[in-house]
Every structure is written in C-alpha cells, then in structure tokens.
PDB file of C-alpha atoms in Angstrom:
ATOM      1  CA  MET A   1     134.399 -98.304  21.075  1.00 52.00           C
ATOM      2  CA  THR A   2     137.560 -96.922  19.452  1.00 72.00           C
ATOM      3  CA  VAL A   3     137.013 -95.016  16.205  1.00 78.00           C
ATOM      4  CA  THR A   4     134.028 -96.078  14.105  1.00 81.00           C
ATOM      5  CA  ALA A   5     133.776 -93.313  11.503  1.00 88.00           C
ATOM      6  CA  ILE A   6     136.114 -90.792   9.893  1.00 94.00           C
ATOM      7  CA  ALA A   7     133.574 -88.059   9.126  1.00 93.00           C
ATOM      8  CA  ASN A   8     133.671 -85.347  11.821  1.00 93.00           C
ATOM      9  CA  ALA A   9     136.428 -87.121  13.749  1.00 96.00           C
ATOM     10  CA  VAL A  10     139.270 -84.977  15.082  1.00 97.00           C
ATOM     11  CA  ALA A  11     142.538 -86.526  13.924  1.00 98.00           C
ATOM     12  CA  VAL A  12     146.087 -85.475  14.802  1.00 98.00           C
ATOM     13  CA  VAL A  13     148.811 -86.498  12.348  1.00 98.00           C
ATOM     14  CA  THR A  14     152.473 -85.930  13.197  1.00 98.00           C
ATOM     15  CA  GLY A  15     155.067 -85.807  10.436  1.00 97.00           C
ATOM     16  CA  ALA A  16     152.292 -84.350   8.281  1.00 97.00           C
ATOM     17  CA  ALA A  17     154.480 -82.206   6.024  1.00 96.00           C
ATOM     18  CA  SER A  18     155.472 -85.133   3.804  1.00 94.00           C
ATOM     19  CA  GLY A  19     155.433 -88.868   3.210  1.00 92.00           C
ATOM     20  CA  ILE A  20     153.040 -91.141   5.083  1.00 94.00           C
ATOM     21  CA  GLY A  21     151.897 -88.312   7.360  1.00 96.00           C
ATOM     22  CA  LEU A  22     150.818 -86.074   4.492  1.00 96.00           C
ATOM     23  CA  ALA A  23     149.115 -88.940   2.640  1.00 96.00           C
ATOM     24  CA  THR A  24     147.219 -89.889   5.798  1.00 97.00           C
ATOM     25  CA  ALA A  25     146.122 -86.318   6.503  1.00 97.00           C
ATOM     26  CA  ARG A  26     144.861 -85.948   2.916  1.00 96.00           C
ATOM     27  CA  LEU A  27     142.893 -89.186   3.103  1.00 96.00           C
ATOM     28  CA  LEU A  28     141.325 -88.292   6.448  1.00 96.00           C
ATOM     29  CA  HIS A  29     140.372 -84.837   5.195  1.00 96.00           C
ATOM     30  CA  GLU A  30     138.872 -86.274   2.001  1.00 93.00           C
ATOM     31  CA  ARG A  31     136.615 -88.414   4.161  1.00 93.00           C
ATOM     32  CA  GLY A  32     135.388 -85.544   6.294  1.00 93.00           C
ATOM     33  CA  ALA A  33     137.687 -85.518   9.312  1.00 96.00           C
ATOM     34  CA  HIS A  34     138.931 -82.400  11.063  1.00 96.00           C
ATOM     35  CA  VAL A  35     142.694 -82.767  10.690  1.00 97.00           C
ATOM     36  CA  VAL A  36     145.455 -81.309  12.826  1.00 98.00           C
ATOM     37  CA  LEU A  37     148.737 -81.306  10.927  1.00 98.00           C
ATOM     38  CA  ALA A  38     151.855 -81.351  13.081  1.00 98.00           C
ATOM     39  CA  ASP A  39     155.468 -81.198  11.928  1.00 98.00           C
ATOM     40  CA  ILE A  40     158.708 -79.479  12.852  1.00 97.00           C
ATOM     41  CA  ASN A  41     159.017 -78.281   9.230  1.00 96.00           C
ATOM     42  CA  GLN A  42     156.988 -75.051   9.260  1.00 96.00           C
ATOM     43  CA  GLY A  43     157.297 -74.363   5.530  1.00 96.00           C
ATOM     44  CA  GLY A  44     156.329 -77.890   4.577  1.00 96.00           C
ATOM     45  CA  LEU A  45     153.460 -77.794   7.033  1.00 96.00           C
ATOM     46  CA  MET A  46     152.006 -74.629   5.493  1.00 96.00           C
ATOM     47  CA  GLU A  47     152.304 -76.130   2.004  1.00 96.00           C
ATOM     48  CA  ALA A  48     150.539 -79.290   3.181  1.00 96.00           C
ATOM     49  CA  ALA A  49     147.666 -77.285   4.675  1.00 95.00           C
ATOM     50  CA  GLN A  50     147.293 -75.221   1.492  1.00 94.00           C
ATOM     51  CA  ARG A  51     147.193 -78.416  -0.534  1.00 92.00           C
ATOM     52  CA  LEU A  52     144.380 -79.851   1.583  1.00 93.00           C
ATOM     53  CA  GLN A  53     142.380 -76.643   1.420  1.00 88.00           C
ATOM     54  CA  GLN A  54     142.810 -76.350  -2.354  1.00 88.00           C
ATOM     55  CA  GLU A  55     141.681 -79.941  -2.823  1.00 85.00           C
ATOM     56  CA  SER A  56     138.553 -79.302  -0.760  1.00 75.00           C
ATOM     57  CA  SER A  57     137.515 -76.119  -2.601  1.00 71.00           C
ATOM     58  CA  GLY A  58     134.692 -76.707  -5.032  1.00 62.00           C
ATOM     59  CA  GLN A  59     133.837 -80.103  -3.574  1.00 65.00           C
ATOM     60  CA  LYS A  60     130.161 -80.829  -3.057  1.00 56.00           C
ATOM     61  CA  GLN A  61     130.817 -82.815   0.119  1.00 64.00           C
ATOM     62  CA  GLU A  62     131.762 -80.567   3.013  1.00 71.00           C
ATOM     63  CA  ARG A  63     135.155 -81.362   4.461  1.00 80.00           C
ATOM     64  CA  GLY A  64     136.436 -80.813   7.949  1.00 91.00           C
ATOM     65  CA  LYS A  65     138.625 -78.097   9.397  1.00 94.00           C
ATOM     66  CA  VAL A  66     142.396 -77.968   8.896  1.00 95.00           C
ATOM     67  CA  LEU A  67     144.679 -76.798  11.689  1.00 97.00           C
ATOM     68  CA  THR A  68     148.479 -76.635  11.592  1.00 97.00           C
ATOM     69  CA  VAL A  69     150.634 -76.734  14.709  1.00 98.00           C
ATOM     70  CA  VAL A  70     154.406 -76.529  14.337  1.00 98.00           C
ATOM     71  CA  THR A  71     155.605 -79.236  16.712  1.00 98.00           C
ATOM     72  CA  ASP A  72     158.875 -80.828  17.722  1.00 98.00           C
ATOM     73  CA  VAL A  73     157.661 -84.208  18.990  1.00 98.00           C
ATOM     74  CA  THR A  74     160.754 -84.591  21.171  1.00 98.00           C
ATOM     75  CA  VAL A  75     159.593 -81.650  23.321  1.00 98.00           C
ATOM     76  CA  GLU A  76     156.874 -82.729  25.748  1.00 98.00           C
ATOM     77  CA  ALA A  77     155.444 -79.233  26.250  1.00 98.00           C
ATOM     78  CA  GLN A  78     155.005 -78.730  22.501  1.00 98.00           C
ATOM     79  CA  VAL A  79     153.183 -82.042  22.132  1.00 98.00           C
ATOM     80  CA  GLU A  80     150.917 -81.155  25.062  1.00 98.00           C
ATOM     81  CA  GLU A  81     150.063 -77.871  23.343  1.00 98.00           C
ATOM     82  CA  LEU A  82     149.383 -79.745  20.099  1.00 98.00           C
ATOM     83  CA  MET A  83     146.854 -82.004  21.820  1.00 98.00           C
ATOM     84  CA  ARG A  84     145.303 -79.062  23.654  1.00 98.00           C
ATOM     85  CA  GLN A  85     144.665 -77.247  20.372  1.00 98.00           C
ATOM     86  CA  ALA A  86     143.377 -80.423  18.740  1.00 98.00           C
ATOM     87  CA  THR A  87     140.919 -81.064  21.569  1.00 97.00           C
ATOM     88  CA  ALA A  88     139.608 -77.497  21.319  1.00 97.00           C
ATOM     89  CA  LEU A  89     139.110 -77.692  17.540  1.00 96.00           C
ATOM     90  CA  ASP A  90     135.611 -79.163  17.488  1.00 94.00           C
ATOM     91  CA  GLY A  91     133.967 -79.077  20.863  1.00 91.00           C
ATOM     92  CA  GLY A  92     136.394 -81.013  23.012  1.00 95.00           C
ATOM     93  CA  HIS A  93     136.822 -84.441  21.424  1.00 97.00           C
ATOM     94  CA  LEU A  94     139.957 -86.146  20.120  1.00 98.00           C
ATOM     95  CA  ASP A  95     139.348 -89.318  18.136  1.00 97.00           C
ATOM     96  CA  LEU A  96     142.502 -90.370  16.321  1.00 98.00           C
ATOM     97  CA  VAL A  97     146.233 -89.778  16.736  1.00 98.00           C
ATOM     98  CA  VAL A  98     148.645 -90.939  14.017  1.00 98.00           C
ATOM     99  CA  THR A  99     152.318 -90.856  15.012  1.00 98.00           C
ATOM    100  CA  SER A 100     154.153 -90.805  11.692  1.00 96.00           C
ATOM    101  CA  ALA A 101     156.918 -88.327  12.581  1.00 96.00           C
ATOM    102  CA  GLY A 102     160.193 -90.167  12.241  1.00 94.00           C
ATOM    103  CA  ILE A 103     163.740 -90.225  10.920  1.00 92.00           C
ATOM    104  CA  GLY A 104     165.966 -92.965   9.538  1.00 88.00           C
ATOM    105  CA  ARG A 105     169.721 -93.210   9.849  1.00 87.00           C
ATOM    106  CA  GLY A 106     171.915 -96.195   9.114  1.00 86.00           C
ATOM    107  CA  GLY A 107     175.476 -97.404   9.106  1.00 87.00           C
ATOM    108  CA  PRO A 108     177.675-100.055  10.746  1.00 89.00           C
ATOM    109  CA  ILE A 109     177.707 -99.956  14.529  1.00 92.00           C
ATOM    110  CA  ASP A 110     181.459 -99.218  14.463  1.00 92.00           C
ATOM    111  CA  SER A 111     180.803 -95.780  12.943  1.00 89.00           C
ATOM    112  CA  PHE A 112     177.322 -95.123  14.348  1.00 91.00           C
ATOM    113  CA  THR A 113     177.466 -92.221  16.785  1.00 95.00           C
ATOM    114  CA  ALA A 114     175.774 -91.801  20.141  1.00 96.00           C
ATOM    115  CA  ARG A 115     174.231 -88.590  18.811  1.00 96.00           C
ATOM    116  CA  ASP A 116     172.610 -90.501  15.944  1.00 94.00           C
ATOM    117  CA  MET A 117     171.252 -93.131  18.323  1.00 96.00           C
ATOM    118  CA  GLU A 118     169.871 -90.489  20.679  1.00 97.00           C
ATOM    119  CA  ALA A 119     168.170 -88.651  17.792  1.00 96.00           C
ATOM    120  CA  LEU A 120     166.472 -91.822  16.546  1.00 96.00           C
ATOM    121  CA  LEU A 121     165.196 -92.741  19.990  1.00 97.00           C
ATOM    122  CA  ALA A 122     164.120 -89.171  20.747  1.00 98.00           C
ATOM    123  CA  ILE A 123     162.052 -88.728  17.581  1.00 97.00           C
ATOM    124  CA  ASN A 124     160.884 -92.235  16.699  1.00 97.00           C
ATOM    125  CA  PHE A 125     160.180 -93.510  20.199  1.00 98.00           C
ATOM    126  CA  MET A 126     159.957 -90.605  22.648  1.00 98.00           C
ATOM    127  CA  GLY A 127     157.912 -88.629  20.093  1.00 98.00           C
ATOM    128  CA  THR A 128     155.429 -91.510  20.073  1.00 98.00           C
ATOM    129  CA  PHE A 129     155.420 -91.667  23.874  1.00 98.00           C
ATOM    130  CA  HIS A 130     154.771 -87.912  24.207  1.00 98.00           C
ATOM    131  CA  CYS A 131     151.822 -88.092  21.788  1.00 98.00           C
ATOM    132  CA  VAL A 132     150.180 -90.977  23.614  1.00 98.00           C
ATOM    133  CA  LYS A 133     150.748 -89.436  27.039  1.00 98.00           C
ATOM    134  CA  ALA A 134     149.334 -86.050  25.984  1.00 98.00           C
ATOM    135  CA  ALA A 135     146.261 -87.459  24.197  1.00 98.00           C
ATOM    136  CA  LEU A 136     145.280 -90.052  26.801  1.00 98.00           C
ATOM    137  CA  PRO A 137     143.474 -87.768  29.287  1.00 97.00           C
ATOM    138  CA  THR A 138     140.965 -86.638  26.637  1.00 98.00           C
ATOM    139  CA  MET A 139     140.463 -90.161  25.297  1.00 97.00           C
ATOM    140  CA  ARG A 140     139.978 -91.556  28.810  1.00 97.00           C
ATOM    141  CA  ARG A 141     137.430 -88.851  29.606  1.00 97.00           C
ATOM    142  CA  GLN A 142     135.377 -89.575  26.492  1.00 96.00           C
ATOM    143  CA  GLY A 143     135.833 -93.354  26.800  1.00 96.00           C
ATOM    144  CA  ARG A 144     137.002 -93.829  23.231  1.00 96.00           C
ATOM    145  CA  GLY A 145     139.770 -92.992  20.774  1.00 97.00           C
ATOM    146  CA  HIS A 146     142.404 -94.653  18.650  1.00 98.00           C
ATOM    147  CA  PHE A 147     146.158 -94.462  18.149  1.00 98.00           C
ATOM    148  CA  ILE A 148     147.945 -95.470  14.959  1.00 98.00           C
ATOM    149  CA  LEU A 149     151.586 -95.924  15.942  1.00 98.00           C
ATOM    150  CA  LEU A 150     154.141 -96.184  13.132  1.00 97.00           C
ATOM    151  CA  SER A 151     156.773 -98.822  13.625  1.00 97.00           C
ATOM    152  CA  SER A 152     158.386-100.612  10.650  1.00 95.00           C
ATOM    153  CA  VAL A 153     159.260-104.117   9.503  1.00 95.00           C
ATOM    154  CA  ALA A 154     162.564-103.073  11.078  1.00 94.00           C
ATOM    155  CA  GLY A 155     160.591-103.228  14.341  1.00 97.00           C
ATOM    156  CA  LYS A 156     160.229-106.972  13.810  1.00 97.00           C
ATOM    157  CA  LEU A 157     163.558-107.828  12.155  1.00 94.00           C
ATOM    158  CA  PRO A 158     167.274-107.551  13.025  1.00 94.00           C
ATOM    159  CA  VAL A 159     168.431-105.481  10.048  1.00 91.00           C
ATOM    160  CA  PRO A 160     172.235-105.081   9.873  1.00 92.00           C
ATOM    161  CA  ALA A 161     173.447-101.486   9.483  1.00 90.00           C
ATOM    162  CA  LEU A 162     170.163-100.241  10.978  1.00 91.00           C
ATOM    163  CA  SER A 163     170.820-100.903  14.661  1.00 93.00           C
ATOM    164  CA  GLY A 164     169.573 -97.497  15.835  1.00 95.00           C
ATOM    165  CA  TYR A 165     166.514 -97.458  13.598  1.00 93.00           C
ATOM    166  CA  CYS A 166     165.624-101.014  14.622  1.00 95.00           C
ATOM    167  CA  ALA A 167     166.061-100.164  18.307  1.00 97.00           C
ATOM    168  CA  SER A 168     163.665 -97.219  18.014  1.00 97.00           C
ATOM    169  CA  LYS A 169     161.056 -99.189  16.061  1.00 97.00           C
ATOM    170  CA  TRP A 170     161.270-102.269  18.308  1.00 98.00           C
ATOM    171  CA  ALA A 171     160.688 -99.837  21.186  1.00 98.00           C
ATOM    172  CA  VAL A 172     157.483 -98.587  19.522  1.00 98.00           C
ATOM    173  CA  ARG A 173     156.370-102.186  19.068  1.00 98.00           C
ATOM    174  CA  GLY A 174     156.911-103.100  22.717  1.00 98.00           C
ATOM    175  CA  PHE A 175     155.324 -99.865  23.916  1.00 98.00           C
ATOM    176  CA  ALA A 176     152.214-100.433  21.780  1.00 98.00           C
ATOM    177  CA  ALA A 177     151.770-104.051  22.875  1.00 98.00           C
ATOM    178  CA  THR A 178     152.037-103.085  26.535  1.00 98.00           C
ATOM    179  CA  LEU A 179     149.600-100.197  26.076  1.00 98.00           C
ATOM    180  CA  ARG A 180     147.004-102.530  24.558  1.00 97.00           C
ATOM    181  CA  ALA A 181     147.211-104.685  27.658  1.00 98.00           C
ATOM    182  CA  GLU A 182     147.156-101.710  30.034  1.00 97.00           C
ATOM    183  CA  LEU A 183     144.245-100.000  28.262  1.00 97.00           C
ATOM    184  CA  TYR A 184     142.186-103.173  27.843  1.00 97.00           C
ATOM    185  CA  GLY A 185     138.486-102.395  28.260  1.00 96.00           C
ATOM    186  CA  SER A 186     139.015 -98.621  28.162  1.00 96.00           C
ATOM    187  CA  GLY A 187     137.524 -98.090  24.684  1.00 96.00           C
ATOM    188  CA  ILE A 188     140.896 -96.856  23.425  1.00 97.00           C
ATOM    189  CA  GLY A 189     142.406 -98.809  20.544  1.00 97.00           C
ATOM    190  CA  ILE A 190     145.938 -99.088  19.189  1.00 98.00           C
ATOM    191  CA  THR A 191     147.029-100.148  15.726  1.00 98.00           C
ATOM    192  CA  THR A 192     150.764-100.725  15.281  1.00 98.00           C
ATOM    193  CA  VAL A 193     151.922-100.397  11.679  1.00 98.00           C
ATOM    194  CA  TYR A 194     154.926-102.276  10.292  1.00 97.00           C
ATOM    195  CA  PRO A 195     155.510-101.200   6.672  1.00 94.00           C
ATOM    196  CA  SER A 196     158.361-102.375   4.514  1.00 89.00           C
ATOM    197  CA  TRP A 197     160.272 -99.694   2.594  1.00 82.00           C
ATOM    198  CA  VAL A 198     157.962 -96.856   1.539  1.00 74.00           C
ATOM    199  CA  ASP A 199     158.744 -94.354  -1.206  1.00 68.00           C
ATOM    200  CA  THR A 200     159.210 -91.330   1.063  1.00 63.00           C
ATOM    201  CA  PRO A 201     161.886 -88.613   1.379  1.00 60.00           C
ATOM    202  CA  MET A 202     163.315 -90.445   4.412  1.00 57.00           C
ATOM    203  CA  VAL A 203     163.850 -93.682   2.479  1.00 55.00           C
ATOM    204  CA  GLN A 204     165.207 -91.845  -0.568  1.00 53.00           C
ATOM    205  CA  GLN A 205     167.774 -90.132   1.652  1.00 53.00           C
ATOM    206  CA  ALA A 206     168.733 -93.410   3.354  1.00 51.00           C
ATOM    207  CA  GLU A 207     169.221 -95.058  -0.040  1.00 50.00           C
ATOM    208  CA  ALA A 208     171.451 -92.206  -1.199  1.00 45.00           C
ATOM    209  CA  ASP A 209     173.508 -92.318   2.002  1.00 47.00           C
ATOM    210  CA  SER A 210     174.227 -96.051   2.196  1.00 51.00           C
ATOM    211  CA  GLN A 211     175.047 -98.775  -0.324  1.00 60.00           C
ATOM    212  CA  LEU A 212     174.773-101.334   2.466  1.00 61.00           C
ATOM    213  CA  LEU A 213     170.984-101.206   2.749  1.00 65.00           C
ATOM    214  CA  ASN A 214     170.013-102.325  -0.772  1.00 63.00           C
ATOM    215  CA  ILE A 215     166.613-100.621  -0.463  1.00 61.00           C
ATOM    216  CA  GLN A 216     163.640-101.425  -2.702  1.00 69.00           C
ATOM    217  CA  ALA A 217     160.669 -99.160  -1.999  1.00 68.00           C
ATOM    218  CA  LEU A 218     157.588-101.104  -3.115  1.00 81.00           C
ATOM    219  CA  LEU A 219     154.955 -99.221  -1.128  1.00 89.00           C
ATOM    220  CA  THR A 220     153.590 -95.714  -1.688  1.00 91.00           C
ATOM    221  CA  PRO A 221     152.535 -93.394   1.157  1.00 93.00           C
ATOM    222  CA  GLU A 222     148.982 -93.479  -0.215  1.00 95.00           C
ATOM    223  CA  GLN A 223     148.851 -97.277   0.008  1.00 94.00           C
ATOM    224  CA  VAL A 224     150.048 -97.229   3.604  1.00 96.00           C
ATOM    225  CA  ALA A 225     147.590 -94.466   4.555  1.00 96.00           C
ATOM    226  CA  GLU A 226     144.623 -96.365   3.115  1.00 97.00           C
ATOM    227  CA  GLU A 227     145.583 -99.585   4.888  1.00 97.00           C
ATOM    228  CA  MET A 228     146.147 -97.767   8.185  1.00 97.00           C
ATOM    229  CA  ILE A 229     142.749 -96.073   8.202  1.00 97.00           C
ATOM    230  CA  GLN A 230     140.970 -99.329   7.406  1.00 96.00           C
ATOM    231  CA  ALA A 231     142.924-101.103  10.151  1.00 97.00           C
ATOM    232  CA  ALA A 232     141.941 -98.433  12.694  1.00 97.00           C
ATOM    233  CA  LEU A 233     138.267 -98.642  11.731  1.00 96.00           C
ATOM    234  CA  HIS A 234     138.389-102.409  12.331  1.00 96.00           C
ATOM    235  CA  ASP A 235     140.423-102.057  15.544  1.00 95.00           C
ATOM    236  CA  GLN A 236     143.177-104.170  14.002  1.00 97.00           C
ATOM    237  CA  HIS A 237     146.144-104.504  16.338  1.00 97.00           C
ATOM    238  CA  ASP A 238     148.912-105.439  13.877  1.00 97.00           C
ATOM    239  CA  LEU A 239     149.194-104.094  10.334  1.00 98.00           C
ATOM    240  CA  THR A 240     152.250-105.556   8.592  1.00 96.00           C
ATOM    241  CA  LEU A 241     152.806-104.431   5.001  1.00 95.00           C
ATOM    242  CA  ALA A 242     155.492-106.493   3.281  1.00 91.00           C
ATOM    243  CA  PRO A 243     154.720-106.799  -0.446  1.00 89.00           C
ATOM    244  CA  ASP A 244     158.157-108.169  -1.349  1.00 88.00           C
ATOM    245  CA  ARG A 245     158.611-111.933  -1.106  1.00 90.00           C
ATOM    246  CA  ASP A 246     161.999-111.843   0.652  1.00 89.00           C
ATOM    247  CA  THR A 247     160.770-109.626   3.490  1.00 91.00           C
ATOM    248  CA  ALA A 248     157.599-111.680   3.911  1.00 93.00           C
ATOM    249  CA  LEU A 249     159.655-114.878   4.126  1.00 94.00           C
ATOM    250  CA  ILE A 250     162.157-113.544   6.655  1.00 93.00           C
ATOM    251  CA  LEU A 251     159.289-112.213   8.805  1.00 95.00           C
ATOM    252  CA  GLN A 252     157.852-115.716   8.827  1.00 96.00           C
ATOM    253  CA  VAL A 253     161.210-117.240   9.768  1.00 97.00           C
ATOM    254  CA  MET A 254     161.649-114.614  12.504  1.00 96.00           C
ATOM    255  CA  GLN A 255     158.319-115.593  14.019  1.00 95.00           C
ATOM    256  CA  GLN A 256     159.117-119.309  13.983  1.00 97.00           C
ATOM    257  CA  ASP A 257     162.872-119.327  14.662  1.00 97.00           C
ATOM    258  CA  PRO A 258     164.455-115.974  15.608  1.00 96.00           C
ATOM    259  CA  GLU A 259     167.980-117.402  15.787  1.00 97.00           C
ATOM    260  CA  LYS A 260     167.679-118.742  12.254  1.00 97.00           C
ATOM    261  CA  ALA A 261     166.418-115.369  11.011  1.00 96.00           C
ATOM    262  CA  GLU A 262     169.399-113.597  12.596  1.00 96.00           C
ATOM    263  CA  GLU A 263     171.751-116.088  10.938  1.00 96.00           C
ATOM    264  CA  LEU A 264     170.145-115.646   7.507  1.00 95.00           C
ATOM    265  CA  MET A 265     170.200-111.854   7.722  1.00 92.00           C
ATOM    266  CA  GLY A 266     173.772-111.854   8.984  1.00 94.00           C
ATOM    267  CA  ARG A 267     174.923-114.135   6.175  1.00 94.00           C
ATOM    268  CA  ALA A 268     173.175-111.978   3.552  1.00 90.00           C
ATOM    269  CA  PHE A 269     174.776-108.858   5.026  1.00 90.00           C
ATOM    270  CA  GLN A 270     178.277-110.348   4.905  1.00 91.00           C
ATOM    271  CA  GLN A 271     177.700-111.352   1.285  1.00 89.00           C
ATOM    272  CA  ARG A 272     176.624-107.783   0.534  1.00 85.00           C
ATOM    273  CA  LEU A 273     179.785-106.427   2.181  1.00 86.00           C
ATOM    274  CA  ALA A 274     181.964-108.801   0.160  1.00 87.00           C
ATOM    275  CA  GLN A 275     180.178-107.824  -3.055  1.00 84.00           C
ATOM    276  CA  LEU A 276     180.713-104.118  -2.381  1.00 80.00           C
ATOM    277  CA  GLN A 277     184.362-104.714  -1.532  1.00 78.00           C
ATOM    278  CA  ARG A 278     184.927-106.572  -4.818  1.00 79.00           C
ATOM    279  CA  THR A 279     183.198-103.792  -6.733  1.00 74.00           C
ATOM    280  CA  HIS A 280     185.440-101.142  -5.159  1.00 67.00           C
ATOM    281  CA  GLN A 281     188.564-103.176  -5.932  1.00 68.00           C
ATOM    282  CA  GLU A 282     187.730-103.608  -9.611  1.00 64.00           C
ATOM    283  CA  PRO A 283     189.695-101.257 -11.927  1.00 61.00           C
ATOM    284  CA  ALA A 284     187.686 -98.461 -13.525  1.00 52.00           C
TER     285      ALA A 284
END
C-alpha cells in the first residue's frame, strides 16, 4: 500500500513557495492533508502558508495543519530536520513527499559554466536524493508511503542548450527507476513526473534569458498538481505531460529510435541558430 487517501495524510512539498510546489500544497490542503511547506525562500514560504490558511478559514470541511520549514534541499542536515518535523506533525506518520524544488539554467555548452552545472545537479538531483534518503526510514517503519519526484520532458529528451538541466532531470529519472526496483514489495511507491514547459517563474525567467529555447508554456501549475495527485493515488509510475504535438511526437521518436530523435533535435536547433543569426544581421 502506498498512499490511498489524501485526507489526514502528512505531505511534504519542497519548492512550495511558488509554481508547481505551491499549487500542489494548495490542492493537498484543500483535500484535507496536513501539509509541510519547504522552500529556501523564507518570505515566499510565509506568504504561501498565509494563503493556505486564509483559503481554509470559513470552510465547512476541516482542513489539515500547515507547517513551514525553511529548507535548502542541497544541505542534507536541513532536509533531515524537515522530515523530522514532518513526521512529528501528526503522530509519527509521513505519507507523501513531493520533490518540486528545482532551478533551470540554459545556454550553449561552450559558455555553460561548471558552477551552473554544479548548481543544477545540487538542487535538482541531490535535493531529490536528500529528500528520499531522509524520508525512507519513516516510510519503511510504517510499511507505506509515496514519493512524487519531479523530472521533466527534458529528462527524456536531448534538448540543445539545456545540457545541465537535462543532465539533472535524466539523473532524477534513473534514480527513480532504480528506486522502484530496489523498493519493490516494500509498500513504498514512486511516481516520476515529466511535464513539458509549465507556466512558472522558473520557465518565465528561462524564456527571458535565452532566445535559443523557443519556449511555449502550455501547462499550468494547477494542471500538473492535479495530475500528480491522481497518479500517486493510482500508484502510477510514469506521468508524462506533453500537450503540444511536437513534444509528443519527438518523445515517441525518442522511444523508438533515440539516434533519430537526436538528429531531428539537432537539425531543428541549427535551424533556430541560423534564424537568429539572420535576424541579428538584418538592418533595423
């Protein structure tokens, strides 16, 4: 048994100050869960908690508790403290952990710095690892629990100018698949989520920073949150959200013929570079 009901579950959500994390925390709280909001952004975290509490005031249906824990997911000791406080929130159980803390940085590999690569791996992958490692003892003891691990369609595709982001999200994918095998029969479930571009502050910043990416955000955080919760309740292993036709097609090609997918994405990227170069050369 993984997670069968949201009401009265204790759920930890990282990256809860904004985007997918905030939308997920709101949805869980609406449905009666005790939510533990974790984020490195203390101000944003307090605003998120106030928002949840305001939304619950005056409601006939009783909602769960709200706890905020300022957490840098790259620091193992802070994540351990987060899980300790979460486990103590409602009598010692921990039912759901959603790892949505993440950053996105792009650019050609020629100009991509080691510091950028290290930051992506530290937050997107090691942050996920720390959360799983810290929550596992409680879940093993109770014989149940569920992880929702945020990857990305970039965790299934070779996206030019996103080498670091892809590396971190492919790492989450491999980690999750191996965990499912290792935890088989334990009662602990894992849903790996692969959304296309979502309308979040991270994607808006990436779009502003790079003309190379040609981003179209067709998903909202609320849509992703709803799909994730349903996937966890059904113990779904893979949740891929690709509403745009081009992404859906290239995912299919990648599954059938990875070399062909790399060629198609590389060709499209070179065409994009040539288009941008022509645009810059045109007189004002």
